[in-house]
Structures are given as C-alpha cells and as structure tokens.
Tab-separated table of C-alpha atoms in Angstrom:
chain	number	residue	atom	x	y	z
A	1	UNK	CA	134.063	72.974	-60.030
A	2	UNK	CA	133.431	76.460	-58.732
A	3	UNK	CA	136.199	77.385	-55.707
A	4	UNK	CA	134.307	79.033	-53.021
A	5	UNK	CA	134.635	82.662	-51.703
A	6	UNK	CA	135.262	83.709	-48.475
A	7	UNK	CA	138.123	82.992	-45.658
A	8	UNK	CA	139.438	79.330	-46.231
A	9	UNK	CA	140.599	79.229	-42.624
A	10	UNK	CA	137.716	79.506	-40.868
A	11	UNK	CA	137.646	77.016	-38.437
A	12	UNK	CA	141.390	76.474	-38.728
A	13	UNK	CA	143.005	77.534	-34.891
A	14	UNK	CA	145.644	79.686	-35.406
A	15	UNK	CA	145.909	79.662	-38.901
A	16	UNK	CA	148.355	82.219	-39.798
A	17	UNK	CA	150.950	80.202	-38.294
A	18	UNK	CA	150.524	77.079	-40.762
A	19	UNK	CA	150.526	78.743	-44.236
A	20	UNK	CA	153.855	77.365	-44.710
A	21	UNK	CA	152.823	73.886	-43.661
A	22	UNK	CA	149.578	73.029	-45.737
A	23	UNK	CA	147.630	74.816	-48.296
A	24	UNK	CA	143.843	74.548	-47.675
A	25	UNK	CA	141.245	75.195	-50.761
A	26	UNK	CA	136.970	74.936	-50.421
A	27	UNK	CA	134.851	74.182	-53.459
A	28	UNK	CA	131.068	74.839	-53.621
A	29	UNK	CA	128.556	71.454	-54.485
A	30	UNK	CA	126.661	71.786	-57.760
A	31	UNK	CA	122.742	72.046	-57.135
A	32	UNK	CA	121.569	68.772	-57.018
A	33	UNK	CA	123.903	68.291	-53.984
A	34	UNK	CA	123.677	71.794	-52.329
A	35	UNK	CA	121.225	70.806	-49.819
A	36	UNK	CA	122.892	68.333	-47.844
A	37	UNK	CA	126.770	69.613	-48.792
A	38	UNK	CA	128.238	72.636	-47.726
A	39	UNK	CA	131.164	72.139	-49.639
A	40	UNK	CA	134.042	69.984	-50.332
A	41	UNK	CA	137.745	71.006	-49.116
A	42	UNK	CA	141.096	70.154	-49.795
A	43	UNK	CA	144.564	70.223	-48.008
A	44	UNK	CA	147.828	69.545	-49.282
A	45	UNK	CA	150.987	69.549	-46.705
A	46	UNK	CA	154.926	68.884	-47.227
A	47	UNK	CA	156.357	68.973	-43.368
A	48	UNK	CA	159.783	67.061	-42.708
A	49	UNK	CA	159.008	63.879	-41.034
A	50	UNK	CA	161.451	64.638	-38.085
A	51	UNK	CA	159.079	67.738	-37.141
A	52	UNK	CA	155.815	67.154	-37.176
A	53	UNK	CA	153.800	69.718	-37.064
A	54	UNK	CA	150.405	70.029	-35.158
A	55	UNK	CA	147.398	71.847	-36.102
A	56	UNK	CA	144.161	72.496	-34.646
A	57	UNK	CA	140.695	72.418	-36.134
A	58	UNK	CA	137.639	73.453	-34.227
A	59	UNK	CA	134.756	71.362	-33.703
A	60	UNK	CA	131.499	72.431	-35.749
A	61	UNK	CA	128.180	70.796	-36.042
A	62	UNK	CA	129.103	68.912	-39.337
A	63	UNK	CA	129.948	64.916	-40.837
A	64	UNK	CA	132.757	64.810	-42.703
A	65	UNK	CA	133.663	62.137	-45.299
A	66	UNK	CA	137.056	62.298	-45.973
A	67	UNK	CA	140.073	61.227	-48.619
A	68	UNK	CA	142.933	60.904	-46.976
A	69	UNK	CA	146.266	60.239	-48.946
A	70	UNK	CA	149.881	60.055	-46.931
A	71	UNK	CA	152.925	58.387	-45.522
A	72	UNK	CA	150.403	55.626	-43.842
A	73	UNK	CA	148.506	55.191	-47.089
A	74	UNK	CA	144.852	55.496	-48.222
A	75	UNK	CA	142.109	55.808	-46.053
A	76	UNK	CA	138.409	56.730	-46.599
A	77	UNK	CA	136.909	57.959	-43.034
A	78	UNK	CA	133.735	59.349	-41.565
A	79	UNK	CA	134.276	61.695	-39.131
A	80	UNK	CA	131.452	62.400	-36.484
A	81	UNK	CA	131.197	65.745	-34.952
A	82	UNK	CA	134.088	65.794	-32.292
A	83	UNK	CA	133.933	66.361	-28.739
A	84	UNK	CA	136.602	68.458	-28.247
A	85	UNK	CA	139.019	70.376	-31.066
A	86	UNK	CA	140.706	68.244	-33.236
A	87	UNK	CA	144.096	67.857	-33.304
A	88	UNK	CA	145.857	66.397	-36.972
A	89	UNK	CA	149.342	65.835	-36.897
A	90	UNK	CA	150.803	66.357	-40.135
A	91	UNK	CA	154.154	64.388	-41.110
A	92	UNK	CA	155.205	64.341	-44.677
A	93	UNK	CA	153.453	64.565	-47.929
A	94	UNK	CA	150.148	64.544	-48.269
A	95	UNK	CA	146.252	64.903	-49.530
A	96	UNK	CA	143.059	65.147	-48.266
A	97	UNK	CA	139.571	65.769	-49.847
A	98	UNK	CA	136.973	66.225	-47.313
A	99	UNK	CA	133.409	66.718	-48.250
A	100	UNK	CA	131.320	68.695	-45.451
A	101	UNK	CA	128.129	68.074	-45.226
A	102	UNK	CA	125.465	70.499	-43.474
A	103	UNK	CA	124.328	70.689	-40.532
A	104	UNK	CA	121.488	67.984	-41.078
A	105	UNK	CA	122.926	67.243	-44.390
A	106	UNK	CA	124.572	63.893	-43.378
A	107	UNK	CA	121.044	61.983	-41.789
A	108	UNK	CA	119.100	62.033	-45.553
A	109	UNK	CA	122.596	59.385	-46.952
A	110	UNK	CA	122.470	57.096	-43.440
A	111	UNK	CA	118.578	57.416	-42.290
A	112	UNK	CA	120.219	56.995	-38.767
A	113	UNK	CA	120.821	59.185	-35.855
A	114	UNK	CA	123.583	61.273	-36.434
A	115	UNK	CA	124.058	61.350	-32.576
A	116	UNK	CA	125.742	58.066	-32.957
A	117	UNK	CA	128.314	59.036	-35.076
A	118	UNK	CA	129.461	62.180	-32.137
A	119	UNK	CA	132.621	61.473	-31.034
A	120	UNK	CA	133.262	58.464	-33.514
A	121	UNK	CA	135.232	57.946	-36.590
A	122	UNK	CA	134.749	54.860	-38.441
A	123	UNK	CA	135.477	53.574	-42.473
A	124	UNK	CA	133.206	55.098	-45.012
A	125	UNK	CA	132.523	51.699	-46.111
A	126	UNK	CA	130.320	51.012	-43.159
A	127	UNK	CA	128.307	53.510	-44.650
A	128	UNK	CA	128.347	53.307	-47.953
A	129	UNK	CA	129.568	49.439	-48.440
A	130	UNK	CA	132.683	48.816	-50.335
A	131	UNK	CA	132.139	51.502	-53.307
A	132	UNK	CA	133.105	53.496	-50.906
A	133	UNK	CA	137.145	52.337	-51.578
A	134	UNK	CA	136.664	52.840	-55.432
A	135	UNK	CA	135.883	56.636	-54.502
A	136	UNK	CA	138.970	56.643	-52.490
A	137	UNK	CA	140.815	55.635	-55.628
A	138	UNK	CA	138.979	57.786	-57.843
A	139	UNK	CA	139.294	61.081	-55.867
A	140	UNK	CA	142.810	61.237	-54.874
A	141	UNK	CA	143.968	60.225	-58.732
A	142	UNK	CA	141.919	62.616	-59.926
A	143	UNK	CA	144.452	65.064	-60.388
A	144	UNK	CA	144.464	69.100	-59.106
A	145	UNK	CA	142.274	69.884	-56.647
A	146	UNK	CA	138.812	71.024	-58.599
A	147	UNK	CA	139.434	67.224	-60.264
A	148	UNK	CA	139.132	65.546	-56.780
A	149	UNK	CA	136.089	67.728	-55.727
A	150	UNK	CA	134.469	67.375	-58.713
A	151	UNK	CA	135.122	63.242	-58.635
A	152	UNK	CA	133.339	63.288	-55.028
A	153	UNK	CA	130.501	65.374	-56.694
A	154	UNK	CA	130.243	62.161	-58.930
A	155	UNK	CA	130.362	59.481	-56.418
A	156	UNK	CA	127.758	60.957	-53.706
A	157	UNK	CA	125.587	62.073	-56.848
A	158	UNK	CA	125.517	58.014	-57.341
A	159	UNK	CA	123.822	57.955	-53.788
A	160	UNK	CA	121.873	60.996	-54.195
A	161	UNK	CA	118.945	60.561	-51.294
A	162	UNK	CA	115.317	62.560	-50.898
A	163	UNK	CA	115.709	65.989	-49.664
A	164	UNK	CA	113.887	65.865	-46.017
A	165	UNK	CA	112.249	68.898	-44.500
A	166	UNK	CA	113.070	68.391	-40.836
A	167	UNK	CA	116.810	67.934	-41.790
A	168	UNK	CA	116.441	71.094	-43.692
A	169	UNK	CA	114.561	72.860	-40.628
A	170	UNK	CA	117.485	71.434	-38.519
A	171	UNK	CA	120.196	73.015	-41.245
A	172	UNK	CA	118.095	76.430	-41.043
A	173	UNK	CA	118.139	76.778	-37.232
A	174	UNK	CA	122.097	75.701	-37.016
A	175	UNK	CA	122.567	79.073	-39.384
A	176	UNK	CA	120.689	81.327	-37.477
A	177	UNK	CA	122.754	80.456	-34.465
A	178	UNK	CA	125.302	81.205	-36.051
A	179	UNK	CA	124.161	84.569	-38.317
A	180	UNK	CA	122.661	86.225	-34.621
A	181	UNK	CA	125.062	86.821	-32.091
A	182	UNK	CA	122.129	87.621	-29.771
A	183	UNK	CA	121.447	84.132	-29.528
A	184	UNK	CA	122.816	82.778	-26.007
A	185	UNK	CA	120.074	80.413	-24.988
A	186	UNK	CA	118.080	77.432	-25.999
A	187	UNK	CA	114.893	79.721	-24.605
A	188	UNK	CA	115.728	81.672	-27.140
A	189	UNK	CA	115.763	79.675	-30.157
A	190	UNK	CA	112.422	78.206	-28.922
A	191	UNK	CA	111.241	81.426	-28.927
A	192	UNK	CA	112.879	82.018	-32.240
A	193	UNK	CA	111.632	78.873	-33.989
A	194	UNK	CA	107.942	77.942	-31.885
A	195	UNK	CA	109.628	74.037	-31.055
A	196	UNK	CA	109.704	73.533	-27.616
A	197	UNK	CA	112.947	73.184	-25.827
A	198	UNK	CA	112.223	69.152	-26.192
A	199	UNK	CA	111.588	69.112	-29.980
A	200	UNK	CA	114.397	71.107	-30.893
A	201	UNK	CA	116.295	68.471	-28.393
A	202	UNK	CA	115.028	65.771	-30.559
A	203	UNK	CA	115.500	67.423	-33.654
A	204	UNK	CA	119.081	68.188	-33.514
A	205	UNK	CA	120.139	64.827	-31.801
A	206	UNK	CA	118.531	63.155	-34.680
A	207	UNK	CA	119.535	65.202	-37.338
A	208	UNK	CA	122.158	67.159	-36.510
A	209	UNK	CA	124.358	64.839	-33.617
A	210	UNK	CA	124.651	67.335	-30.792
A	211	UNK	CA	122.124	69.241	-28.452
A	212	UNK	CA	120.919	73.294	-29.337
A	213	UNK	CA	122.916	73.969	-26.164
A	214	UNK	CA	126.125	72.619	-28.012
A	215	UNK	CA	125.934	74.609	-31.316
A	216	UNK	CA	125.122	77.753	-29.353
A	217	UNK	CA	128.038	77.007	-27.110
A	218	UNK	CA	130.558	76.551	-29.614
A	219	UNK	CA	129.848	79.498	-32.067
A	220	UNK	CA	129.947	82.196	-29.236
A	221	UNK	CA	132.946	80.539	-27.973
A	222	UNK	CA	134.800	80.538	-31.393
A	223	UNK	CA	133.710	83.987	-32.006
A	224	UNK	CA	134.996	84.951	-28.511
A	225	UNK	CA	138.246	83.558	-29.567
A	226	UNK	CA	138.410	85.483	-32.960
A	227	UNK	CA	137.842	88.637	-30.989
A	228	UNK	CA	140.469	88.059	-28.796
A	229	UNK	CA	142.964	87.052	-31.654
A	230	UNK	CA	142.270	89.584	-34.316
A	231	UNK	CA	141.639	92.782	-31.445
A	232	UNK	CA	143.947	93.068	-28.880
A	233	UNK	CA	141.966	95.461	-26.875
A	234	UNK	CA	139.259	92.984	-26.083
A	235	UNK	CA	138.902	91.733	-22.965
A	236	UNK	CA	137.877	88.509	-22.421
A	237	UNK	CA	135.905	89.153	-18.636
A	238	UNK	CA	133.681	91.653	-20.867
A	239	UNK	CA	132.903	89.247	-23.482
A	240	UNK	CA	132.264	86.586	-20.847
A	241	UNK	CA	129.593	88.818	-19.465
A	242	UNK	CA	128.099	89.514	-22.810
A	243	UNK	CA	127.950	86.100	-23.839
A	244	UNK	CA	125.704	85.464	-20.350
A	245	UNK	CA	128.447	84.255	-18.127
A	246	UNK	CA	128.804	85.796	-14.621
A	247	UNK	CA	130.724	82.814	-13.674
A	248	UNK	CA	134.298	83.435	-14.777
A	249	UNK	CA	135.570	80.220	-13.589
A	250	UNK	CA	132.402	78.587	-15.547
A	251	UNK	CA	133.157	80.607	-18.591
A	252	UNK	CA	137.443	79.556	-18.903
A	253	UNK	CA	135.857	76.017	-18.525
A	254	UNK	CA	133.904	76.503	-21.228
A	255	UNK	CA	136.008	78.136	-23.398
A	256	UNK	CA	138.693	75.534	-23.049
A	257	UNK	CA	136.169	72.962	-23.468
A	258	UNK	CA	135.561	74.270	-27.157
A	259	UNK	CA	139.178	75.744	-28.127
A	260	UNK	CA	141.288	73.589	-26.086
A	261	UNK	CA	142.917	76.650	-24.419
A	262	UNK	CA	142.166	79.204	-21.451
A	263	UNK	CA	141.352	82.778	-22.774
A	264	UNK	CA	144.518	83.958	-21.792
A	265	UNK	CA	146.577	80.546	-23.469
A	266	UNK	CA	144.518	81.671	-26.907
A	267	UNK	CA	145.522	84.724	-26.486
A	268	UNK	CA	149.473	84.329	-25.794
A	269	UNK	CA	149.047	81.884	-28.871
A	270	UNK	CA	147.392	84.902	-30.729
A	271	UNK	CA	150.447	87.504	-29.688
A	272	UNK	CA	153.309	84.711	-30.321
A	273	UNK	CA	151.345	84.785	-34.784
C-alpha cells in the first residue's frame, strides 16, 4: 500500500501543537478504487487519561468510514459531512483507520442522497449490513498501518459499485473550487461549468451532501486561516475584502462558522504554536 505524498495535516487545526499527541499517516487507493476514494488515513495516539487532549479537524465535503479502536472499544462509524469543525477528544491508547471517500465518491456504495447523511453519524452496518463488523475486526488486527489500509482496500473492493458520471462531474467541480482561488461565487461556477445555479444545487445535494455555496465557503475560509497562521503579516480585514466580504461583522461570522474561532482567536492560537 503506497503512503501518500504531500502534508498529512491538512485539515488538522493547529496541527503543530499535537505531534506529540497522535501520529497521523494517508495511504493512496489502488485503481480499481481511485474513483470514489481519496485515500485511507490512519491515527495512532497515547495521551494520559487524566488529560485529555482536544483536537480539531475541519469540516470538508467528504464521507468517512471509519475504524475506530480505544479505551471504549471497537466501533465501525459513518461519518456525514459535519456542520461545524469537529472536535475528537483523545484519551488513552488508540487506532483509527478512516477511509475518505471523494467528494461524490460515497453516493455510487449507498445510491442515496448523501444530503442525509450531513450532520449525522450512524454504524457502518446500516450501510453495509453486518459485514461491516467483520471489517472492523479485520482492519484494526491487521497489523502496521499499510496492513489496515490495505485490509479496507479488500473489504470495499468486495462492494465495489459502477463508476457514475454525475458523481464524477460532482468530484470534478468540488476540485476546481478548491485548485482556483478566484472562485467566490456560485455565479461563478455556473459560469465555470454551464449548470445552472439549480442543477449544480441538485447535483451536489445529491451527490456530494452540501450546497456549491458550502464548499466554496469553507475552502476560502480554511485558506484564510492558513494565511493567517503560517504569515503573520496578513491581515485578516484585507483578506475579508478579497474573498468578497465588505461586511466584516458577516465575514468573523463566517469564519467562525467554518473554524470554530474569530480571526483574531485563530490567530492568538497560531502565535501561542
């Protein structure tokens, strides 16, 4: 199983600050699964059980279906795309093997709305019926962490459904939001793609779980916040404007609304690293 390049934090809130909590590792899909997984991930974490420690993740358009081995037990969970950040405490030792699917990726495995998972987390069982606890089994004994990836590879290859071209269109439109930062409207992805504002609503609620205005949203936002952590001489009013906010007020709602924090919070948090 083939580790994947690239920053293994992104995503992660404040990373820097939990390297000596959990070790995170991302592993690419082999071909026949590539076009509904983006890849699979794993975390391992060792914190003292009388201080906890809490980390966030940012919300992207994705399902996950995750392993989850700790001081509670086993557990195999969908997660839908969240609302707001997610917040994981971790407490003792543990596992997890997550498999992230693309944007789209998820809808060819339920042939459902993926809408109706936003928000939710419920057992991977009420997906994929009770096989779905012998993967559980199978993936966290599997050994290091290429071994679990490779054991999920195996189990969703046992489910392995049509590739569909609108889920696929869906996937393609979700990366050029986020490959062209000039992108700060639905207008302009209609532009961009020839749907109407009301097919690419349809589109992504079916395939993808949230609305364009969401995705757009949330990977300006994030890249707002990288800005501010990683160059201290941003300012956050500038990059408001840029992003298409003359509202300030408007634009710290926002931004909380995706990161959990006001600009200036983030960037306290940033300065405290």
């Amino acid at each position: 199983m083939k580790e994947k390049d690239g920053s293994s934090t992104r995503g992660i809130l404040h990373a820097t600050a939990g390297r000596d909590k959990f070790a995170l590792s991302r592993f690419e899909p082999g071909p026949l699964l590539e076009p509904f997984i983006e890849h699979y991930w794993t975390i391992h974490f060792d914190v003292h059980p009388e201080t906890p420690y809490s980390q966030t993740v940012l919300s992207y358009p994705n399902v996950h279906l995750v392993f989850e081995h700790d001081d509670l037990g086993r557990r195999a969970l969908l997660y839908g795309i969240p609302k707001q950040p997610f917040v994981r405490k971790l407490r003792g030792v543990g596992r997890v093997l997550g498999v992230k699917f693309r944007a789209g990726g998820f809808y060819p495995f339920w042939q459902r709305d993926v809408s109706l998972l936003t928000g939710a987390t419920v057992k991977a069982s009420e997906v994929f019926g009770s096989v779905a606890d012998e993967w559980k089994h199978a993936v966290l004994d599997a050994g290091d962490d290429a071994a679990m990836a490779r054991q999920a590879e195996i189990a969703l290859s046992t489910r392995l459904p049509e590739r569909d071209a609108q889920a696929e269109l869906a996937a393609r439109i979700v990366q050029d939001v986020m490959d062209y930062r000039d992108i700060i409207r639905v207008e302009q992805m209609s532009e961009r793609t020839g749907l109407s504002i009301r097919q690419l609503q349809r589109l992504f609620r079916k395939y993808v779980g949230v609305t364009p205005k969401w995705v757009i949203k949330r990977f300006r936002l994030q890249e707002t916040a990288l800005r501010l952590e990683w160059d201290k001489s941003a300012q956050w009013a500038e990059l408001a404007v840029q992003l298409g906010y003359f509202d300030q007020a408007h634009f710290i709602k926002d931004f909380k609304s995706v990161l959990g924090l006001s600009p200036a919070e983030y960037r306290k948090g940033s300065d405290i690293l």
